[in-house]
Each structure stands twice: as structure tokens, then as C-alpha cells.
């Protein structure tokens, strides 16, 4: 496969953009190659600047649940665009999307729009701190909640992949208010939330972890988190930036039937445009300015193009049977993938939640950060390069999910399995 033009762009990009990329995980360092530059995308495919076609399992890291450039979404954006791209004033579109979000997400009574997942999570913890008048944030090792200072402690894929422990530039004074504990560990959770209850403002968690590879919660773990936070006056925040509108229209909270106090959203909610949101109980949300004293703002928040894309996307997701069909497709694909790993005697553990999954190159089980770290990341790098060369575009890290969209056809998934088989054969011989 010829990637000369991508190579030239990467050379050029490095002169004007740090590392040549606008977000570090795109750099492909951990999989031992250079990134390809994408020119366009349609359906399940992305096309690079050299004209190579790939079946895409990154899906922009989650948002493209309908596939790329679905007409319903691009037309909605075009329609909105004709009326102006930003007003810095309230619009009917944001009311419509807010109502759709409140209807879809069981625990969300009010919602505030922002422009990224990072903004959603950092605003949600500020709100939790303002509401409880306590300072400490508890998170889980390997969960990622965006790049705000408070979260850069054992923070999942991007940081793991680069081998950066936290990040320089994050003051000790800030992270001393963050406690990070192992995912799926009931005893440590209970001990932490009860013993430190007087100082803890919130527990923030991915209800299904998806930034150290996909790791579902152990049975009863979300219930335990809910029970302990409630008992100790701690705000429970579900970071549903990946799981929201992915596991079901109502996210993980609907799927597992747990009501968090606050929910963070991003990715799918913007239909491929930059949108984030946080919402939850009215009494907590009413603490935000201008209703209350907790300040949070945004010049482009509720942007009309982004709202139009979100509305068009959510309307598709609300159609009967959407998730059943997607999950069925993903389940079949996953079981065939597992069978292939077994056939070539490759130690592998496949974790899946609906239409997002990770194949960890380890015997497993993978239930937390430490067990995820037993994966053979070097082997993944080899596998990644083999797959890319055969036209399959995976996340350039062992510790990410592979996303399946509505646009991935049965034929394309079968083709992906064929390419996987030939790559596994080479992996087993390497
Ligand atoms: C992607 C992600 C974020 C950050 O969202 P950005 O839009 O990249 O800022 C936060 N939380 C989770 C769970 C995510 O997957």
C-alpha cells in the first residue's frame, strides 16, 4: 500500500503542529508507524490522501454511530448553515436537543451544552464541588475523563499509550484533591467512600470503562457505587461520553438501570461536530449560573450547526430496533473474532459492550487497569500494521475500543474477519 502523500503531509505537519497531530493518540507511535492522513469518509469507509480505502473501526473515536457523512446529518447541517453559523444567543435548536436528551437519558432532568467531553467533565466536577461544598474527586485507574488537570492521574489510553504517568504542568496542589482507585474493586471503593466521605465531592466513573480498552463493570459494581455515594452525600457522576447513545439511547444508565446524579455526554451527541453536555438532577443543575453561583460558560456552546447534527443523529437512533440490530451485528462479529484467535492459538480476551469492543492480547480476564496492562502491546502494534496494510483502520493503541456503526455491512464485517485471519496467522508466526 502506497502512503507517500501521507508521509509527506506528516513531515510537513511536524513543522507547524507539535508531533504533527492535533491530539496525541493519532500519532501512531505506540504501534510503530506514521499516521495516514484522511481526506474524506463515507459510510463505514475512510479514504487517505493517497487514495487508499479503509474499513473504519475508529469512527472518530466513537461519534460516527451512523457511519460517516450520513445524508440525514449532512443535510441538517447544511440547512442550519444557511441561516448562519453562530449567534451567541439562545436558539430553538438547542431547546429541541435538550428535550431529546432529557427524554432519552433517564436521570437527566436538565442539561447544559458545551463543546467537548473535556468541558463536560470539568464542569460537572466543579458543579459537584459547588453543590456538596467538598473538594475531593474520586476516579478509577485507567478511566479517562478528558484532559482537565484534576483527571490526569492514571488516566487511560492516551496517557498509558505514551507512557506518561500523569502530566507535567498539572500542579500537585490540584491532584492532591484527586483519588484514583482500581476499577471493579468493591472493597477499596467502599473503604475510600466511607472513610473519606467528609472530603469527597464526587465519584466520577465510566459506567463501562472504554479508555483502557473496553472493561464492563462487574455485576453489582454500579449498584454499589450508587448505594455508597448516596449514603455518604457524594455526587455520582457517570461519564457517558462514550457509552451515552452507544449502549442504548439512554446510555449505560438505562442499560444497567442505575440513576447517577450527573451525566457527562460527548461524541455521539454532536453527530460528528464538537459537542459535549452535562446534565442531571434539577436541584443540582440549578446551581449553575445564571440560576446559581457555579460559573460555567462558552462562546460557541449550543452552536446551531452542532445542535442540528446532534438532533438529526438522535432521531435516527430513536428509530425502533436500531440498537438491537447494531448489537446483533457486533455480537456476531465478536464471536467470530474470538473463534479466529482460538484457531491460531493467540492468547486473547475479547471484551464487548454493545457495538464497542476490545481484543486484548492476553489470556485475561481483563477487569481493571492492571489486568489490561498484561496485554502484549507490541503484538498489537504488529497486528495493527498488518491490518492497516490490508485496508482495515483500527485504533492505533491496544487500549481503545473498536466501534461498529450502522453503516458497517455484513459483507464488510466478513471481509474484516478475512483480513483478521490472515493477520492472526502472521501474528502467530511472529
Ligand atoms: C473522549 C472522552 C472524554 C473527552 O472528550 P473530548 O471531547 O475528547 O474532550 C471524556 N470522557 C470519556 C469517557 C471519553 O471517552
GROMACS .gro file of C-alpha atoms and ligand atoms in nm:
model
  445
    1UNK     CA    1   0.000   0.000   0.000
    2UNK     CA    2   0.144   0.334  -0.104
    3UNK     CA    3   0.129   0.606   0.161
    4UNK     CA    4   0.381   0.854   0.016
    5UNK     CA    5   0.146   1.151   0.032
    6UNK     CA    6   0.060   1.078   0.396
    7UNK     CA    7   0.432   1.060   0.474
    8UNK     CA    8   0.488   1.397   0.306
    9UNK     CA    9   0.200   1.551   0.499
   10UNK     CA   10   0.330   1.411   0.826
   11UNK     CA   11   0.674   1.564   0.759
   12UNK     CA   12   0.511   1.896   0.681
   13UNK     CA   13   0.269   1.878   0.977
   14UNK     CA   14   0.550   1.827   1.225
   15UNK     CA   15   0.692   2.167   1.134
   16UNK     CA   16   0.382   2.360   1.231
   17UNK     CA   17   0.192   2.128   1.470
   18UNK     CA   18   0.351   1.963   1.777
   19UNK     CA   19   0.406   1.598   1.687
   20UNK     CA   20   0.219   1.663   1.364
   21UNK     CA   21  -0.118   1.588   1.524
   22UNK     CA   22  -0.400   1.779   1.692
   23UNK     CA   23  -0.450   1.504   1.954
   24UNK     CA   24  -0.169   1.272   2.072
   25UNK     CA   25  -0.334   0.930   2.021
   26UNK     CA   26  -0.344   0.997   1.647
   27UNK     CA   27   0.034   0.988   1.616
   28UNK     CA   28   0.055   0.605   1.598
   29UNK     CA   29   0.381   0.599   1.795
   30UNK     CA   30   0.276   0.301   2.007
   31UNK     CA   31   0.201   0.090   1.702
   32UNK     CA   32   0.531   0.174   1.539
   33UNK     CA   33   0.431   0.361   1.227
   34UNK     CA   34   0.328   0.703   1.100
   35UNK     CA   35  -0.035   0.812   1.073
   36UNK     CA   36  -0.217   0.816   0.741
   37UNK     CA   37  -0.384   1.146   0.655
   38UNK     CA   38  -0.754   1.116   0.588
   39UNK     CA   39  -0.909   1.313   0.308
   40UNK     CA   40  -1.271   1.202   0.318
   41UNK     CA   41  -1.506   0.940   0.457
   42UNK     CA   42  -1.839   0.785   0.365
   43UNK     CA   43  -2.039   0.513   0.539
   44UNK     CA   44  -1.803   0.264   0.702
   45UNK     CA   45  -1.503   0.376   0.496
   46UNK     CA   46  -1.229   0.635   0.527
   47UNK     CA   47  -1.001   0.734   0.238
   48UNK     CA   48  -0.648   0.864   0.279
   49UNK     CA   49  -0.469   1.128   0.074
   50UNK     CA   50  -0.302   0.857  -0.138
   51UNK     CA   51  -0.644   0.726  -0.237
   52UNK     CA   52  -0.632   0.412  -0.019
   53UNK     CA   53  -0.965   0.289   0.114
   54UNK     CA   54  -1.006   0.152   0.467
   55UNK     CA   55  -1.293  -0.003   0.659
   56UNK     CA   56  -1.300   0.221   0.965
   57UNK     CA   57  -1.333   0.087   1.321
   58UNK     CA   58  -1.223   0.412   1.487
   59UNK     CA   59  -1.537   0.600   1.382
   60UNK     CA   60  -1.378   0.925   1.500
   61UNK     CA   61  -1.330   0.753   1.841
   62UNK     CA   62  -1.700   0.691   1.881
   63UNK     CA   63  -1.920   0.968   1.741
   64UNK     CA   64  -1.994   0.817   1.400
   65UNK     CA   65  -2.252   0.561   1.510
   66UNK     CA   66  -2.442   0.612   1.182
   67UNK     CA   67  -2.123   0.582   0.979
   68UNK     CA   68  -1.956   0.874   0.803
   69UNK     CA   69  -2.140   1.159   0.637
   70UNK     CA   70  -2.492   1.016   0.658
   71UNK     CA   71  -2.720   1.228   0.438
   72UNK     CA   72  -2.969   1.296   0.717
   73UNK     CA   73  -2.694   1.462   0.921
   74UNK     CA   74  -2.506   1.646   0.646
   75UNK     CA   75  -2.834   1.784   0.512
   76UNK     CA   76  -2.940   1.902   0.857
   77UNK     CA   77  -2.606   2.079   0.896
   78UNK     CA   78  -2.635   2.238   0.550
   79UNK     CA   79  -2.986   2.355   0.629
   80UNK     CA   80  -2.875   2.512   0.957
   81UNK     CA   81  -2.567   2.664   0.794
   82UNK     CA   82  -2.773   2.870   0.551
   83UNK     CA   83  -2.923   3.051   0.848
   84UNK     CA   84  -2.590   3.147   1.000
   85UNK     CA   85  -2.320   2.957   1.186
   86UNK     CA   86  -2.316   3.115   1.531
   87UNK     CA   87  -2.516   3.381   1.711
   88UNK     CA   88  -2.402   3.370   2.073
   89UNK     CA   89  -2.770   3.379   2.165
   90UNK     CA   90  -3.035   3.119   2.256
   91UNK     CA   91  -3.172   2.916   1.964
   92UNK     CA   92  -3.469   2.683   1.909
   93UNK     CA   93  -3.230   2.403   1.809
   94UNK     CA   94  -3.064   2.382   2.149
   95UNK     CA   95  -3.404   2.357   2.318
   96UNK     CA   96  -3.501   2.075   2.086
   97UNK     CA   97  -3.180   1.880   2.150
   98UNK     CA   98  -3.202   1.945   2.526
   99UNK     CA   99  -3.553   1.799   2.530
  100UNK     CA  100  -3.439   1.496   2.332
  101UNK     CA  101  -3.151   1.437   2.574
  102UNK     CA  102  -3.375   1.472   2.881
  103UNK     CA  103  -3.623   1.228   2.726
  104UNK     CA  104  -3.354   0.975   2.635
  105UNK     CA  105  -3.138   0.977   2.948
  106UNK     CA  106  -3.336   0.852   3.248
  107UNK     CA  107  -3.154   1.059   3.513
  108UNK     CA  108  -3.119   1.383   3.318
  109UNK     CA  109  -3.375   1.650   3.407
  110UNK     CA  110  -3.175   1.949   3.284
  111UNK     CA  111  -2.877   1.971   3.053
  112UNK     CA  112  -2.613   2.231   2.967
  113UNK     CA  113  -2.433   2.216   2.632
  114UNK     CA  114  -2.059   2.267   2.596
  115UNK     CA  115  -1.821   2.198   2.309
  116UNK     CA  116  -1.627   1.887   2.416
  117UNK     CA  117  -1.631   1.595   2.656
  118UNK     CA  118  -1.344   1.752   2.847
  119UNK     CA  119  -1.551   2.062   2.910
  120UNK     CA  120  -1.844   1.847   3.023
  121UNK     CA  121  -1.644   1.655   3.283
  122UNK     CA  122  -1.454   1.953   3.419
  123UNK     CA  123  -1.777   2.147   3.452
  124UNK     CA  124  -1.953   1.854   3.619
  125UNK     CA  125  -1.690   1.821   3.891
  126UNK     CA  126  -1.695   2.196   3.951
  127UNK     CA  127  -2.069   2.170   3.995
  128UNK     CA  128  -2.039   1.870   4.227
  129UNK     CA  129  -1.787   2.059   4.436
  130UNK     CA  130  -2.010   2.366   4.448
  131UNK     CA  131  -2.310   2.159   4.541
  132UNK     CA  132  -2.150   1.949   4.816
  133UNK     CA  133  -1.904   2.217   4.936
  134UNK     CA  134  -1.640   1.942   4.937
  135UNK     CA  135  -1.324   1.921   4.723
  136UNK     CA  136  -1.206   1.568   4.657
  137UNK     CA  137  -1.278   1.386   4.331
  138UNK     CA  138  -1.263   1.006   4.324
  139UNK     CA  139  -1.198   0.835   3.991
  140UNK     CA  140  -1.087   0.494   3.873
  141UNK     CA  141  -0.743   0.393   3.744
  142UNK     CA  142  -0.749   0.376   3.366
  143UNK     CA  143  -1.072   0.571   3.325
  144UNK     CA  144  -1.032   0.878   3.106
  145UNK     CA  145  -1.238   1.189   3.164
  146UNK     CA  146  -1.076   1.435   2.928
  147UNK     CA  147  -0.760   1.632   2.983
  148UNK     CA  148  -0.854   1.872   3.265
  149UNK     CA  149  -0.593   1.893   3.544
  150UNK     CA  150  -0.796   1.705   3.806
  151UNK     CA  151  -0.825   1.394   3.591
  152UNK     CA  152  -0.468   1.347   3.478
  153UNK     CA  153  -0.399   1.080   3.735
  154UNK     CA  154  -0.384   0.724   3.598
  155UNK     CA  155  -0.589   0.848   3.309
  156UNK     CA  156  -0.639   0.582   3.046
  157UNK     CA  157  -0.539   0.518   2.688
  158UNK     CA  158  -0.378   0.836   2.558
  159UNK     CA  159  -0.168   0.873   2.865
  160UNK     CA  160  -0.099   0.500   2.903
  161UNK     CA  161  -0.002   0.460   2.543
  162UNK     CA  162   0.255   0.735   2.567
  163UNK     CA  163   0.380   0.603   2.900
  164UNK     CA  164   0.332   0.938   3.071
  165UNK     CA  165   0.246   0.884   3.439
  166UNK     CA  166   0.029   1.193   3.467
  167UNK     CA  167   0.142   1.513   3.307
  168UNK     CA  168   0.393   1.786   3.381
  169UNK     CA  169   0.211   2.115   3.416
  170UNK     CA  170  -0.051   1.969   3.647
  171UNK     CA  171   0.017   2.115   3.993
  172UNK     CA  172   0.046   1.882   4.292
  173UNK     CA  173  -0.194   2.119   4.467
  174UNK     CA  174  -0.464   2.017   4.224
  175UNK     CA  175  -0.410   1.642   4.200
  176UNK     CA  176  -0.388   1.612   4.577
  177UNK     CA  177  -0.766   1.650   4.555
  178UNK     CA  178  -0.797   1.352   4.322
  179UNK     CA  179  -0.808   0.994   4.449
  180UNK     CA  180  -0.771   0.720   4.189
  181UNK     CA  181  -0.870   0.366   4.282
  182UNK     CA  182  -0.891   0.033   4.093
  183UNK     CA  183  -1.198  -0.032   3.876
  184UNK     CA  184  -1.424  -0.319   3.981
  185UNK     CA  185  -1.273  -0.341   4.330
  186UNK     CA  186  -1.566  -0.338   4.575
  187UNK     CA  187  -1.361  -0.330   4.897
  188UNK     CA  188  -1.139  -0.036   4.803
  189UNK     CA  189  -1.440   0.155   4.675
  190UNK     CA  190  -1.629   0.102   4.999
  191UNK     CA  191  -1.331   0.184   5.218
  192UNK     CA  192  -1.249   0.503   5.024
  193UNK     CA  193  -1.603   0.640   5.006
  194UNK     CA  194  -1.684   0.573   5.369
  195UNK     CA  195  -1.356   0.669   5.534
  196UNK     CA  196  -1.306   0.989   5.331
  197UNK     CA  197  -1.674   1.079   5.299
  198UNK     CA  198  -1.628   1.421   5.464
  199UNK     CA  199  -1.396   1.543   5.191
  200UNK     CA  200  -1.531   1.370   4.879
  201UNK     CA  201  -1.746   1.580   4.645
  202UNK     CA  202  -1.798   1.322   4.375
  203UNK     CA  203  -1.725   0.982   4.232
  204UNK     CA  204  -1.681   1.007   3.855
  205UNK     CA  205  -1.678   0.689   3.651
  206UNK     CA  206  -1.722   0.544   3.307
  207UNK     CA  207  -2.015   0.306   3.370
  208UNK     CA  208  -1.847   0.080   3.117
  209UNK     CA  209  -1.477   0.164   3.104
  210UNK     CA  210  -1.366   0.217   2.746
  211UNK     CA  211  -1.040   0.406   2.768
  212UNK     CA  212  -0.816   0.123   2.888
  213UNK     CA  213  -0.981  -0.098   2.632
  214UNK     CA  214  -1.341  -0.197   2.697
  215UNK     CA  215  -1.400  -0.320   3.052
  216UNK     CA  216  -1.758  -0.375   3.166
  217UNK     CA  217  -1.849  -0.320   3.531
  218UNK     CA  218  -1.856  -0.634   3.747
  219UNK     CA  219  -2.211  -0.743   3.834
  220UNK     CA  220  -2.331  -0.519   4.117
  221UNK     CA  221  -2.044  -0.270   4.089
  222UNK     CA  222  -2.255   0.019   3.960
  223UNK     CA  223  -2.521  -0.059   4.222
  224UNK     CA  224  -2.253  -0.050   4.490
  225UNK     CA  225  -2.124   0.285   4.362
  226UNK     CA  226  -2.478   0.424   4.369
  227UNK     CA  227  -2.550   0.294   4.718
  228UNK     CA  228  -2.225   0.420   4.871
  229UNK     CA  229  -2.240   0.765   4.712
  230UNK     CA  230  -2.598   0.813   4.823
  231UNK     CA  231  -2.520   0.708   5.179
  232UNK     CA  232  -2.224   0.945   5.202
  233UNK     CA  233  -2.357   1.262   5.037
  234UNK     CA  234  -2.127   1.216   4.738
  235UNK     CA  235  -2.240   1.314   4.388
  236UNK     CA  236  -2.229   1.017   4.148
  237UNK     CA  237  -2.122   1.126   3.800
  238UNK     CA  238  -2.148   0.887   3.508
  239UNK     CA  239  -1.912   0.989   3.233
  240UNK     CA  240  -2.116   0.863   2.940
  241UNK     CA  241  -1.913   1.041   2.673
  242UNK     CA  242  -1.860   0.701   2.506
  243UNK     CA  243  -2.148   0.492   2.643
  244UNK     CA  244  -2.416   0.761   2.601
  245UNK     CA  245  -2.626   0.692   2.289
  246UNK     CA  246  -2.390   0.398   2.221
  247UNK     CA  247  -2.511   0.122   2.455
  248UNK     CA  248  -2.870   0.238   2.419
  249UNK     CA  249  -3.045   0.567   2.350
  250UNK     CA  250  -3.039   0.619   2.727
  251UNK     CA  251  -2.677   0.515   2.761
  252UNK     CA  252  -2.537   0.281   3.023
  253UNK     CA  253  -2.767   0.420   3.292
  254UNK     CA  254  -3.066   0.291   3.102
  255UNK     CA  255  -2.899  -0.038   3.013
  256UNK     CA  256  -2.799  -0.109   3.374
  257UNK     CA  257  -3.091   0.076   3.530
  258UNK     CA  258  -2.882   0.297   3.761
  259UNK     CA  259  -2.961   0.665   3.813
  260UNK     CA  260  -2.648   0.878   3.858
  261UNK     CA  261  -2.683   1.234   3.990
  262UNK     CA  262  -2.497   1.389   3.697
  263UNK     CA  263  -2.413   1.260   3.349
  264UNK     CA  264  -2.144   1.377   3.109
  265UNK     CA  265  -2.201   1.339   2.737
  266UNK     CA  266  -2.000   1.396   2.421
  267UNK     CA  267  -1.903   1.221   2.100
  268UNK     CA  268  -2.230   1.080   1.953
  269UNK     CA  269  -2.439   1.369   2.090
  270UNK     CA  270  -2.274   1.601   1.837
  271UNK     CA  271  -2.317   1.371   1.538
  272UNK     CA  272  -1.956   1.435   1.440
  273UNK     CA  273  -1.947   1.804   1.532
  274UNK     CA  274  -1.787   1.936   1.853
  275UNK     CA  275  -2.047   1.898   2.127
  276UNK     CA  276  -2.039   1.797   2.489
  277UNK     CA  277  -2.305   1.822   2.755
  278UNK     CA  278  -2.359   1.763   3.124
  279UNK     CA  279  -2.690   1.716   3.292
  280UNK     CA  280  -2.874   1.555   3.577
  281UNK     CA  281  -3.091   1.629   3.875
  282UNK     CA  282  -3.265   1.967   3.860
  283UNK     CA  283  -3.167   2.065   4.213
  284UNK     CA  284  -2.800   2.021   4.127
  285UNK     CA  285  -2.820   2.169   3.775
  286UNK     CA  286  -2.997   2.478   3.912
  287UNK     CA  287  -2.673   2.564   4.093
  288UNK     CA  288  -2.519   2.665   3.757
  289UNK     CA  289  -2.504   3.032   3.654
  290UNK     CA  290  -2.722   3.221   3.579
  291UNK     CA  291  -2.959   3.030   3.814
  292UNK     CA  292  -2.696   2.970   4.076
  293UNK     CA  293  -2.341   3.063   4.175
  294UNK     CA  294  -2.138   2.793   3.995
  295UNK     CA  295  -1.989   2.959   3.688
  296UNK     CA  296  -1.957   2.788   3.351
  297UNK     CA  297  -1.984   2.945   3.006
  298UNK     CA  298  -1.896   2.905   2.638
  299UNK     CA  299  -1.894   3.137   2.335
  300UNK     CA  300  -1.979   2.858   2.090
  301UNK     CA  301  -2.183   2.641   2.330
  302UNK     CA  302  -2.509   2.521   2.175
  303UNK     CA  303  -2.373   2.608   1.831
  304UNK     CA  304  -2.657   2.578   1.578
  305UNK     CA  305  -2.470   2.354   1.330
  306UNK     CA  306  -2.363   2.121   1.608
  307UNK     CA  307  -2.713   2.113   1.756
  308UNK     CA  308  -2.860   2.033   1.413
  309UNK     CA  309  -2.615   1.745   1.370
  310UNK     CA  310  -2.699   1.614   1.716
  311UNK     CA  311  -3.074   1.631   1.661
  312UNK     CA  312  -3.052   1.455   1.324
  313UNK     CA  313  -2.834   1.181   1.475
  314UNK     CA  314  -3.051   1.119   1.780
  315UNK     CA  315  -3.361   1.098   1.562
  316UNK     CA  316  -3.205   0.808   1.373
  317UNK     CA  317  -3.103   0.635   1.696
  318UNK     CA  318  -3.458   0.663   1.830
  319UNK     CA  319  -3.598   0.453   1.546
  320UNK     CA  320  -3.733   0.118   1.668
  321UNK     CA  321  -3.482  -0.166   1.659
  322UNK     CA  322  -3.176   0.050   1.592
  323UNK     CA  323  -2.974  -0.083   1.887
  324UNK     CA  324  -3.098  -0.442   1.857
  325UNK     CA  325  -2.973  -0.457   1.501
  326UNK     CA  326  -2.638  -0.292   1.582
  327UNK     CA  327  -2.578  -0.516   1.884
  328UNK     CA  328  -2.669  -0.828   1.691
  329UNK     CA  329  -2.418  -0.739   1.420
  330UNK     CA  330  -2.148  -0.662   1.676
  331UNK     CA  331  -2.212  -0.982   1.876
  332UNK     CA  332  -2.177  -1.200   1.568
  333UNK     CA  333  -1.859  -1.020   1.462
  334UNK     CA  334  -1.711  -1.052   1.812
  335UNK     CA  335  -1.779  -1.423   1.844
  336UNK     CA  336  -1.622  -1.492   1.505
  337UNK     CA  337  -1.321  -1.283   1.602
  338UNK     CA  338  -1.280  -1.483   1.922
  339UNK     CA  339  -1.301  -1.807   1.728
  340UNK     CA  340  -1.023  -1.688   1.498
  341UNK     CA  341  -0.795  -1.604   1.789
  342UNK     CA  342  -0.857  -1.951   1.929
  343UNK     CA  343  -0.792  -2.114   1.590
  344UNK     CA  344  -0.445  -1.955   1.575
  345UNK     CA  345  -0.379  -2.010   1.947
  346UNK     CA  346  -0.337  -1.640   2.011
  347UNK     CA  347  -0.388  -1.550   2.376
  348UNK     CA  348  -0.674  -1.304   2.352
  349UNK     CA  349  -0.959  -1.170   2.563
  350UNK     CA  350  -1.247  -1.003   2.389
  351UNK     CA  351  -1.448  -0.758   2.598
  352UNK     CA  352  -1.756  -0.609   2.440
  353UNK     CA  353  -2.033  -0.370   2.537
  354UNK     CA  354  -2.290  -0.347   2.259
  355UNK     CA  355  -2.117  -0.213   1.950
  356UNK     CA  356  -1.781  -0.128   2.108
  357UNK     CA  357  -1.522  -0.394   2.184
  358UNK     CA  358  -1.155  -0.456   2.254
  359UNK     CA  359  -0.947  -0.763   2.176
  360UNK     CA  360  -0.677  -0.765   2.443
  361UNK     CA  361  -0.372  -0.973   2.354
  362UNK     CA  362  -0.365  -1.151   2.689
  363UNK     CA  363  -0.521  -1.462   2.844
  364UNK     CA  364  -0.731  -1.244   3.070
  365UNK     CA  365  -0.978  -1.196   3.218
  366UNK     CA  366  -0.941  -0.819   3.182
  367UNK     CA  367  -1.134  -0.648   3.460
  368UNK     CA  368  -0.924  -0.347   3.556
  369UNK     CA  369  -0.621  -0.137   3.466
  370UNK     CA  370  -0.364  -0.388   3.593
  371UNK     CA  371  -0.512  -0.680   3.405
  372UNK     CA  372  -0.541  -0.465   3.090
  373UNK     CA  373  -0.170  -0.391   3.124
  374UNK     CA  374  -0.086  -0.761   3.089
  375UNK     CA  375  -0.171  -0.725   2.719
  376UNK     CA  376   0.106  -0.763   2.464
  377UNK     CA  377   0.104  -0.411   2.320
  378UNK     CA  378   0.395  -0.490   2.089
  379UNK     CA  379   0.199  -0.775   1.938
  380UNK     CA  380  -0.093  -0.537   1.893
  381UNK     CA  381   0.139  -0.299   1.706
  382UNK     CA  382   0.232  -0.577   1.465
  383UNK     CA  383  -0.133  -0.671   1.421
  384UNK     CA  384  -0.231  -0.307   1.370
  385UNK     CA  385   0.025  -0.258   1.090
  386UNK     CA  386  -0.084  -0.580   0.918
  387UNK     CA  387  -0.448  -0.473   0.930
  388UNK     CA  388  -0.379  -0.119   0.808
  389UNK     CA  389  -0.183  -0.259   0.518
  390UNK     CA  390  -0.486  -0.469   0.424
  391UNK     CA  391  -0.726  -0.177   0.440
  392UNK     CA  392  -0.862  -0.209   0.793
  393UNK     CA  393  -0.838   0.106   1.003
  394UNK     CA  394  -0.815   0.026   1.376
  395UNK     CA  395  -0.733   0.245   1.673
  396UNK     CA  396  -0.355   0.291   1.696
  397UNK     CA  397  -0.346   0.159   2.053
  398UNK     CA  398  -0.416  -0.171   2.227
  399UNK     CA  399  -0.613   0.019   2.491
  400UNK     CA  400  -0.901   0.151   2.281
  401UNK     CA  401  -1.233   0.024   2.159
  402UNK     CA  402  -1.324  -0.083   1.806
  403UNK     CA  403  -1.653   0.078   1.708
  404UNK     CA  404  -1.911  -0.071   1.476
  405UNK     CA  405  -2.158   0.165   1.310
  406UNK     CA  406  -2.490   0.124   1.140
  407UNK     CA  407  -2.302   0.161   0.810
  408UNK     CA  408  -2.081  -0.148   0.861
  409UNK     CA  409  -2.240  -0.402   0.630
  410UNK     CA  410  -2.237  -0.777   0.683
  411UNK     CA  411  -2.006  -0.806   0.379
  412UNK     CA  412  -1.761  -0.550   0.517
  413UNK     CA  413  -1.754  -0.725   0.853
  414UNK     CA  414  -1.693  -1.059   0.679
  415UNK     CA  415  -1.411  -0.901   0.479
  416UNK     CA  416  -1.264  -0.763   0.803
  417UNK     CA  417  -1.267  -1.113   0.952
  418UNK     CA  418  -1.083  -1.249   0.646
  419UNK     CA  419  -0.813  -0.984   0.687
  420UNK     CA  420  -0.804  -1.056   1.059
  421UNK     CA  421  -0.747  -1.423   0.989
  422UNK     CA  422  -0.451  -1.355   0.764
  423UNK     CA  423  -0.310  -1.109   1.021
  424UNK     CA  424  -0.358  -1.357   1.307
  425UNK     CA  425  -0.176  -1.619   1.101
  426UNK     CA  426   0.122  -1.385   1.072
  427UNK     CA  427   0.095  -1.284   1.439
  428UNK     CA  428   0.108  -1.650   1.543
  429UNK     CA  429   0.420  -1.699   1.335
  430UNK     CA  430   0.594  -1.379   1.450
  431LIG     C1  431  -1.344   1.111   2.480
  431LIG     C2  432  -1.378   1.111   2.624
  431LIG     C3  433  -1.375   1.228   2.701
  431LIG     C4  434  -1.322   1.358   2.647
  431LIG     O1  435  -1.396   1.408   2.542
  431LIG     P1  436  -1.328   1.514   2.441
  431LIG     O2  437  -1.441   1.555   2.352
  431LIG     O3  438  -1.218   1.441   2.374
  431LIG     O4  439  -1.277   1.626   2.524
  431LIG     C5  440  -1.422   1.223   2.830
  431LIG     N1  441  -1.466   1.108   2.884
  431LIG     C6  442  -1.469   0.993   2.814
  431LIG     C7  443  -1.524   0.870   2.877
  431LIG     C8  444  -1.423   0.990   2.683
  431LIG     O5  445  -1.421   0.875   2.616
   0.00000   0.00000   0.00000
